[in-house]
mmCIF file of C-alpha atoms and ligand atoms in Angstrom:
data_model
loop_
_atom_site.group_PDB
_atom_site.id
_atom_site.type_symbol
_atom_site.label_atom_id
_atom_site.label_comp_id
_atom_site.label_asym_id
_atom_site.label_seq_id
_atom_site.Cartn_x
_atom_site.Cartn_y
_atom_site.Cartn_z
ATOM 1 C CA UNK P 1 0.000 0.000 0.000
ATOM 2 C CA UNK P 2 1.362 3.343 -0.714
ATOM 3 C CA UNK P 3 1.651 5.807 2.072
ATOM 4 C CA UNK P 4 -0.212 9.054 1.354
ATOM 5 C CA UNK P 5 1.401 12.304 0.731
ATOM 6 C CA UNK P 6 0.346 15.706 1.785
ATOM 7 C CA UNK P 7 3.261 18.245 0.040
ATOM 8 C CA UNK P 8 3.151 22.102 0.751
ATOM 9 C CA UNK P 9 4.821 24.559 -2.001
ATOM 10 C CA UNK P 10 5.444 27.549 -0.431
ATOM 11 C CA UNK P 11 6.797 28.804 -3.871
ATOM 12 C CA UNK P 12 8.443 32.554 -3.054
ATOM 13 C CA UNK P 13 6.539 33.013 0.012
ATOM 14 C CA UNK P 14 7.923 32.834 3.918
ATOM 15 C CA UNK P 15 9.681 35.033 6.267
ATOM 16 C CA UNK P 16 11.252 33.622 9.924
ATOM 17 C CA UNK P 17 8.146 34.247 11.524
ATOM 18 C CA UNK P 18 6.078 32.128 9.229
ATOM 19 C CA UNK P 19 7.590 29.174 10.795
ATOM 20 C CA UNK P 20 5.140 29.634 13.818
ATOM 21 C CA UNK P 21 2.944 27.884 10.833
ATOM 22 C CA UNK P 22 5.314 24.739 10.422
ATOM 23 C CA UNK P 23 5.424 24.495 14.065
ATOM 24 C CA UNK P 24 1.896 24.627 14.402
ATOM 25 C CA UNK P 25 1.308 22.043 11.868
ATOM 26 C CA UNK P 26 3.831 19.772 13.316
ATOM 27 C CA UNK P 27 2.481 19.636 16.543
ATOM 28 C CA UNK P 28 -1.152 19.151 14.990
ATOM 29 C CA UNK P 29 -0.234 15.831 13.382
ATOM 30 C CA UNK P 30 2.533 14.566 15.538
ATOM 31 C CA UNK P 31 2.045 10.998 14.302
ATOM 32 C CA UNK P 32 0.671 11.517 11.166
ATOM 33 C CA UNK P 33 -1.293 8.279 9.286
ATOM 34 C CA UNK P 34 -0.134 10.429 6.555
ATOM 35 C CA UNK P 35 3.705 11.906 5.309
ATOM 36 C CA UNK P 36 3.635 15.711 5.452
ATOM 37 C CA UNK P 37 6.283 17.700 3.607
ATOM 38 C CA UNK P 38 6.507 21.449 3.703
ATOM 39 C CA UNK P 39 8.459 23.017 0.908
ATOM 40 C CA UNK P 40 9.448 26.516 2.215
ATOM 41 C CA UNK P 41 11.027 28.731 0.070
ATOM 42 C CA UNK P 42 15.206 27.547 0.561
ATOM 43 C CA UNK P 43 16.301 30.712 3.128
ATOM 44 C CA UNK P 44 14.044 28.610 5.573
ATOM 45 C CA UNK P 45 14.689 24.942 5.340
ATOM 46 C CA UNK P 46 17.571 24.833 7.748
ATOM 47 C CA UNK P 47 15.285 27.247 10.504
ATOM 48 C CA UNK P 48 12.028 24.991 9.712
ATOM 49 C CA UNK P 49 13.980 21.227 10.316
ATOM 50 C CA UNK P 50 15.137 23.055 13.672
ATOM 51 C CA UNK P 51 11.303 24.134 14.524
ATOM 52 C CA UNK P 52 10.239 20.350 13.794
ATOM 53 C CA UNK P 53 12.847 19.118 16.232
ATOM 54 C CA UNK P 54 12.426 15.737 15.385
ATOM 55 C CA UNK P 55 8.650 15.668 14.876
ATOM 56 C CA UNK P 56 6.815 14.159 11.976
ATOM 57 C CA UNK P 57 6.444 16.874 9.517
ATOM 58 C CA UNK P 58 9.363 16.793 7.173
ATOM 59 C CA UNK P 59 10.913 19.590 5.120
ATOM 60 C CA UNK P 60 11.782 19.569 1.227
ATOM 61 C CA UNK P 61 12.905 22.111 -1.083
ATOM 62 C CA UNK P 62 11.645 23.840 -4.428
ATOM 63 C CA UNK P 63 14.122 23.032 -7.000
ATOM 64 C CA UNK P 64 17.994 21.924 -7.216
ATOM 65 C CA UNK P 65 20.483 22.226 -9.563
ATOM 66 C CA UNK P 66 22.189 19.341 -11.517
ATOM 67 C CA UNK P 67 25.172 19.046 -10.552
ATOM 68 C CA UNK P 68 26.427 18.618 -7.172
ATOM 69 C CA UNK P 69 28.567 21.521 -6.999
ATOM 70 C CA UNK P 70 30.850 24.168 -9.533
ATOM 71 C CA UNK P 71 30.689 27.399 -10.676
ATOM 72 C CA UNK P 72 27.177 28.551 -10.754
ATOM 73 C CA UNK P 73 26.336 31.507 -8.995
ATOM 74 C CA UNK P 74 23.373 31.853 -7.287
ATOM 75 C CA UNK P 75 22.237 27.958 -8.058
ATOM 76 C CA UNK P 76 21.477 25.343 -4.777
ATOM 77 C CA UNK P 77 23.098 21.474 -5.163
ATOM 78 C CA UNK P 78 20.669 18.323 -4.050
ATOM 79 C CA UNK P 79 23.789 17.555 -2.145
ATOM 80 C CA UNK P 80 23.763 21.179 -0.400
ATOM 81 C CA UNK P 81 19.642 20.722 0.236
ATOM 82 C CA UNK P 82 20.053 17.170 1.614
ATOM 83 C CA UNK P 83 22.761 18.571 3.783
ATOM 84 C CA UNK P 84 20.556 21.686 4.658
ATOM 85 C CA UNK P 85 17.751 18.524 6.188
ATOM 86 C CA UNK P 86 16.129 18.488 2.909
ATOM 87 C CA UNK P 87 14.057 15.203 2.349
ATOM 88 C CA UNK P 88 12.798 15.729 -0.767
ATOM 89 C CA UNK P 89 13.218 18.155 -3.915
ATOM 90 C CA UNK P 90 10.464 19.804 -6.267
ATOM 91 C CA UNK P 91 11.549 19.203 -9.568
ATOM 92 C CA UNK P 92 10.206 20.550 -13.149
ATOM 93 C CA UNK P 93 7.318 22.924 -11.472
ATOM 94 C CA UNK P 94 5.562 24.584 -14.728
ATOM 95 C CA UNK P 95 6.441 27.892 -12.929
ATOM 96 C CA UNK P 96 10.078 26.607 -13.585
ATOM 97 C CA UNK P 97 9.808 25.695 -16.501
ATOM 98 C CA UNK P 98 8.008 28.362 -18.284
ATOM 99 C CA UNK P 99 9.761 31.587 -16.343
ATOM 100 C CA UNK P 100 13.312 30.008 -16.491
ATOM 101 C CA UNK P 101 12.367 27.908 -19.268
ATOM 102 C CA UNK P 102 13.621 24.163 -17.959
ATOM 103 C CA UNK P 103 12.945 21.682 -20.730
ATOM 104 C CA UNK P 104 12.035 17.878 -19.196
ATOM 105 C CA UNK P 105 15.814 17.047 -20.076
ATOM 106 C CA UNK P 106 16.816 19.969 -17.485
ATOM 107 C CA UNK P 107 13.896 18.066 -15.382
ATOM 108 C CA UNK P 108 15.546 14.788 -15.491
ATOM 109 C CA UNK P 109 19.157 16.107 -14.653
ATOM 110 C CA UNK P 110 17.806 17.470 -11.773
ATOM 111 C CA UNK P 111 15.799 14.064 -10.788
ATOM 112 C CA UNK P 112 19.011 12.065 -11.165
ATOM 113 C CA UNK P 113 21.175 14.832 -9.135
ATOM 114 C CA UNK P 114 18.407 14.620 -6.513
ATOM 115 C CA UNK P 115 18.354 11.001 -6.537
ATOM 116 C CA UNK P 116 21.959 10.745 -6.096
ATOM 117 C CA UNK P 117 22.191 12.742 -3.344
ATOM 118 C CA UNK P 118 19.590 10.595 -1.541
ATOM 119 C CA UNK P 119 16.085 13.128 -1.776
ATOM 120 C CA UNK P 120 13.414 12.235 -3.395
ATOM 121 C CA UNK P 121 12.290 13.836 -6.610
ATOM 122 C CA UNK P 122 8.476 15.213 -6.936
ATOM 123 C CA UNK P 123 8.907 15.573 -10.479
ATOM 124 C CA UNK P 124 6.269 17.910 -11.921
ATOM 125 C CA UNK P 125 4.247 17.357 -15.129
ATOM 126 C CA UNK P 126 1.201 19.329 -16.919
ATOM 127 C CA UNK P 127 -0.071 20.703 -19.734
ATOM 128 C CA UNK P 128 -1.655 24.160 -20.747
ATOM 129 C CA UNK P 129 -4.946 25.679 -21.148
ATOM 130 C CA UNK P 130 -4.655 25.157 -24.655
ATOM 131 C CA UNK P 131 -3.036 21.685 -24.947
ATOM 132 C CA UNK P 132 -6.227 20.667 -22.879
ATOM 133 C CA UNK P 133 -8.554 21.932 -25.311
ATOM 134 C CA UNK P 134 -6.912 21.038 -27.962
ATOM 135 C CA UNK P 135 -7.500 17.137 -26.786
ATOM 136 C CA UNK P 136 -3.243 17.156 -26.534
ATOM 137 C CA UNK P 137 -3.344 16.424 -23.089
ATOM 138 C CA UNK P 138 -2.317 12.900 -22.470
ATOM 139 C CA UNK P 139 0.239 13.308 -25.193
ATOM 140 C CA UNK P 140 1.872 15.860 -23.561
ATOM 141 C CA UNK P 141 2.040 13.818 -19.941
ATOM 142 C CA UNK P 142 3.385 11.236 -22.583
ATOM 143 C CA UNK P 143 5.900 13.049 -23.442
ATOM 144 C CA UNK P 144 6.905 15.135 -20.064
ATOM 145 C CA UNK P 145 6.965 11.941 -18.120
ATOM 146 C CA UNK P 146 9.216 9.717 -20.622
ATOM 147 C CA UNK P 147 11.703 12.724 -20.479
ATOM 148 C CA UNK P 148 11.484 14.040 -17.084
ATOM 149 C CA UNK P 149 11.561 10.618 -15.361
ATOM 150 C CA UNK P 150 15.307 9.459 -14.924
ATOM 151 C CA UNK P 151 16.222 5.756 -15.156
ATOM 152 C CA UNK P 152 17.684 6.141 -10.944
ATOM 153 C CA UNK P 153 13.762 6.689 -10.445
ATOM 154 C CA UNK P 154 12.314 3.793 -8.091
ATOM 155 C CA UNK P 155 9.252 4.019 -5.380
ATOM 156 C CA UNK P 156 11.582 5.344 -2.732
ATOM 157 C CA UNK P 157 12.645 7.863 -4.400
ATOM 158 C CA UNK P 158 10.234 9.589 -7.279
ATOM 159 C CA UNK P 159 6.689 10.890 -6.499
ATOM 160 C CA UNK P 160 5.099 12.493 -9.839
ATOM 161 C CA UNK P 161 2.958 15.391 -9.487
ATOM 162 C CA UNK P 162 -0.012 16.094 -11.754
ATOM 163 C CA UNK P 163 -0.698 20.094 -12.028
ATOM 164 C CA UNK P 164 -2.183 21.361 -14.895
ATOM 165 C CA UNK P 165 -1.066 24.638 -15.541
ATOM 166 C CA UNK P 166 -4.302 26.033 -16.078
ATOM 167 C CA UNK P 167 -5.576 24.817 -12.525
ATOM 168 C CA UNK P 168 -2.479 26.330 -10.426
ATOM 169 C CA UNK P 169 -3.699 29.254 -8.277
ATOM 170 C CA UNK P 170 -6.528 29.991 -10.578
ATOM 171 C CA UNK P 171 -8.927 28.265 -8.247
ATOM 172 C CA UNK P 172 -9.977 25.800 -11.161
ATOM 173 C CA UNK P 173 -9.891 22.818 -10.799
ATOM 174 C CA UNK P 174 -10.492 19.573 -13.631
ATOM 175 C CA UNK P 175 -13.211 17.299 -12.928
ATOM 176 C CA UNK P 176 -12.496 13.731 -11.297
ATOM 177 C CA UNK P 177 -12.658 12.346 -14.445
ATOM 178 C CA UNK P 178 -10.190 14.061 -15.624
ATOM 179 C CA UNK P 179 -7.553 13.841 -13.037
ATOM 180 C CA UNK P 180 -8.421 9.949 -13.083
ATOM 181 C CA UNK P 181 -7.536 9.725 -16.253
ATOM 182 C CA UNK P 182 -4.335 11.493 -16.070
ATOM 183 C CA UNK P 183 -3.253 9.618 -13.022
ATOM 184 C CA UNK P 184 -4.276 6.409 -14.669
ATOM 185 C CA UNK P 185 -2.653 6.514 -17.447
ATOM 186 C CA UNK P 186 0.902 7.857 -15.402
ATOM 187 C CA UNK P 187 0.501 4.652 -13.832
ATOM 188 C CA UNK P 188 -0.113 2.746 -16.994
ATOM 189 C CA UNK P 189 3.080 4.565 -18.628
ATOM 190 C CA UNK P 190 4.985 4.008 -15.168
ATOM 191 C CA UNK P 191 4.142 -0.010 -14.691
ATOM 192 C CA UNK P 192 5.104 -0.025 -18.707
ATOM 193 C CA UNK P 193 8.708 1.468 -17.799
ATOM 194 C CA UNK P 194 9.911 -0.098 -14.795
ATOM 195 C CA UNK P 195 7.491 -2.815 -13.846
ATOM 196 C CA UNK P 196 4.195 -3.046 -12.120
ATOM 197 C CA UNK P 197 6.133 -3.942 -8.294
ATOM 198 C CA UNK P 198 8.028 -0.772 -8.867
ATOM 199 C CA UNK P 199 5.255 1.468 -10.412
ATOM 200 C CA UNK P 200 2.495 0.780 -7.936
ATOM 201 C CA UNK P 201 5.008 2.000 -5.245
ATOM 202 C CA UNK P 202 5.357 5.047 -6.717
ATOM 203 C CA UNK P 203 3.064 8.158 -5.462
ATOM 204 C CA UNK P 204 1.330 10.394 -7.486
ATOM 205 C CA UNK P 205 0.228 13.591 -6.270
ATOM 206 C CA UNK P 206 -2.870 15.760 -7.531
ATOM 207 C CA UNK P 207 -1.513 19.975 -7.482
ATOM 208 C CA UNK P 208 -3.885 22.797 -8.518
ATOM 209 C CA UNK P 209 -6.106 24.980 -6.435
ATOM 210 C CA UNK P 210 -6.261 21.967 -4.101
ATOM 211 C CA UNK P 211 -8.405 23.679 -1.129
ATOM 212 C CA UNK P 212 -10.194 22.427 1.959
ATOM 213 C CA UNK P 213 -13.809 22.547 0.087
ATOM 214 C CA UNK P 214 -12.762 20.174 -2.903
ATOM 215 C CA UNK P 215 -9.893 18.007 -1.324
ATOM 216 C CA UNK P 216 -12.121 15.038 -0.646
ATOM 217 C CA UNK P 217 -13.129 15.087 -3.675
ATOM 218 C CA UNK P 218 -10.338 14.968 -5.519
ATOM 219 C CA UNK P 219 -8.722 11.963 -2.859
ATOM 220 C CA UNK P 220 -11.707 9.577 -3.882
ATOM 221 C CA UNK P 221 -9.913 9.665 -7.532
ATOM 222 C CA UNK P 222 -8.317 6.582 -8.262
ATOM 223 C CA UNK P 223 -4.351 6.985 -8.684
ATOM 224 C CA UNK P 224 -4.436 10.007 -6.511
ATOM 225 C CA UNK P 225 -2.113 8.958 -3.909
ATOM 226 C CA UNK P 226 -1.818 13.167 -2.275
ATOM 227 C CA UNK P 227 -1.431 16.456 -3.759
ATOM 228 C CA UNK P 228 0.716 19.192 -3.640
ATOM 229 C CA UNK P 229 -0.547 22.578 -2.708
ATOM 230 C CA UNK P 230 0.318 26.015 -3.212
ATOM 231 C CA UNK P 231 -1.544 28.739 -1.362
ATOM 232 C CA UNK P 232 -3.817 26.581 0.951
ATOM 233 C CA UNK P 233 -0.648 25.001 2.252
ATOM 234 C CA UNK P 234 0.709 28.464 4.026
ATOM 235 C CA UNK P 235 -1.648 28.230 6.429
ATOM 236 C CA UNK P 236 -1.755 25.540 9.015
ATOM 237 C CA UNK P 237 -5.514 26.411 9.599
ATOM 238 C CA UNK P 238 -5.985 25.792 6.253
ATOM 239 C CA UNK P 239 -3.480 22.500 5.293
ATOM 240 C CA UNK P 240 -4.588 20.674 8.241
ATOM 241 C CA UNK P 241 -8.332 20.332 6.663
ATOM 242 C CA UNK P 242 -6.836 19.025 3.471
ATOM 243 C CA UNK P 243 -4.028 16.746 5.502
ATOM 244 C CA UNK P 244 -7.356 15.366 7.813
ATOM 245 C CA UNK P 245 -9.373 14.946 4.084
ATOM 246 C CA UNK P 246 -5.893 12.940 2.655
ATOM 247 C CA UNK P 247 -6.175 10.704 6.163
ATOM 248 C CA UNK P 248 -9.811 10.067 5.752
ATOM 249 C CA UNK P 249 -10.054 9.115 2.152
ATOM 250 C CA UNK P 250 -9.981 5.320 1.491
HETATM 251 O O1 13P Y 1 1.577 24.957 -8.030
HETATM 252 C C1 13P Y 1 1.010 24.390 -7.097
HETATM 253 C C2 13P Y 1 1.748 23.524 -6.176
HETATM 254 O O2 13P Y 1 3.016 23.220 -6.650
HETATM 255 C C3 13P Y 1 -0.423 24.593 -6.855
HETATM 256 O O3 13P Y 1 -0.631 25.895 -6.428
HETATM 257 P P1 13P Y 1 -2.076 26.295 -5.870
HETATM 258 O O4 13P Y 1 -2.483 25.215 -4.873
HETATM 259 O O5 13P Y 1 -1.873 27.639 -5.218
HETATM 260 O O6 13P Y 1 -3.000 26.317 -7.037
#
């Protein structure tokens, strides 16, 4: 059975005293049926793992660079993240790869660096408004997930996270139907590449205007194994609904 996941992006949001939100959160689910991971923007991962104290919620970052170390100003390592108390790594968010335009093969670098440097990779795959409705969309997954998806991916270490572009912070949201097809046919594609015992381990993650009001909703969807949210994840007052819906759904 796969362990559910309940992922936070911060994205560029978080000051020092936003940790009193971690905290909180941490102390709300201190055994938690469910894995928690809180992805604060990177200034605050080494502050956060020293508010959890040892506690159940664990801490991740937003994106990594592909190689462990070298001459790149500005750019983070997996190795540096991991060493920060990083567990896990966003990789190939659409906001990454459309502002600082990361193709999947920049996507998969980054998988394999995180992978390597023991976090796991929530690789990030979605299409656009227009893809959708031009019927494109499960060729583009196709594509983004044969790409992205390194061959150092295993269940331990790759969750895949569904977020149409059209649904993140927009407060739409696709219908059921829709995300259960998406999911099940990542699973389909995944079981094809590295073999049903391997594939059903892996966790797949619904992101996109994920909210208390519709979370249950969307965890009754087959192949929805979490999600990763953006601004209802800030909030402990407003996560914990969502992390209680995750818990509850069967
Ligand atoms: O991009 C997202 C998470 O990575 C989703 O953001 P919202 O939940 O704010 O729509």
């Amino acid at each position: 059975m796969r362990r559910k996941l309940a992922a936070g992006n911060w994205k560029m949001h978080g000051l020092l005293a936003d940790l009193s939100q971690i905290s909180a959160l941490n102390a709300d689910h201190p055994d938690p049926a469910t894995d928690i991971l809180i992805c604060p923007p990177t200034t605050l991962i080494v502050p956060a793992c020293a508010a959890i104290n040892g506690g159940a919620v664990q801490i991740g970052a937003q994106d990594c660079h592909a190689r462990a170390s070298g001459a790149f100003t500005g750019d983070l390592s997996a190795v540096m993240l991991k060493d920060a108390g990083a567990t896990a790594v966003i990789v190939g968010h659409s906001e990454r790869r459309d502002a600082h335009e990361e193709s999947s093969e920049d996507v998969r670098a980054k998988s394999k660096a995180a992978h390597a440097a023991g976090l796991t990779a929530i690789i990030c795959l979605g299409e656009s408004l227009a893809q959708r409705e031009a019927a494109n969309t499960l060729d583009i997954i196709a594509g983004q997930l044969s790409i992205s998806v390194p061959d150092t991916a295993v269940a331990a270490n790759t969750v895949i996270a569904y977020e149409p572009c059209w649904a993140i912070g927009s407060g739409l949201t696709p219908t059921p139907a829709q995300i259960g097809e998406v999911h099940d046919f990542i699973r389909a594609r995944l079981t094809t590449r590295f073999g049903e015992a391997e594939a059903n381990g892996m966790r797949l993650l619904y992101g996109g205007s994920v909210k208390p009001g519709n979370a249950a909703e969307i965890f009754e969807v087959s192949n929805v194994d979490g999600a990763l949210v953006g601004g209802a994840s800030l909030k402990a007052e407003d996560f914990t609904p969502i992390i209680n819906a995750l818990k509850a759904a069967s």
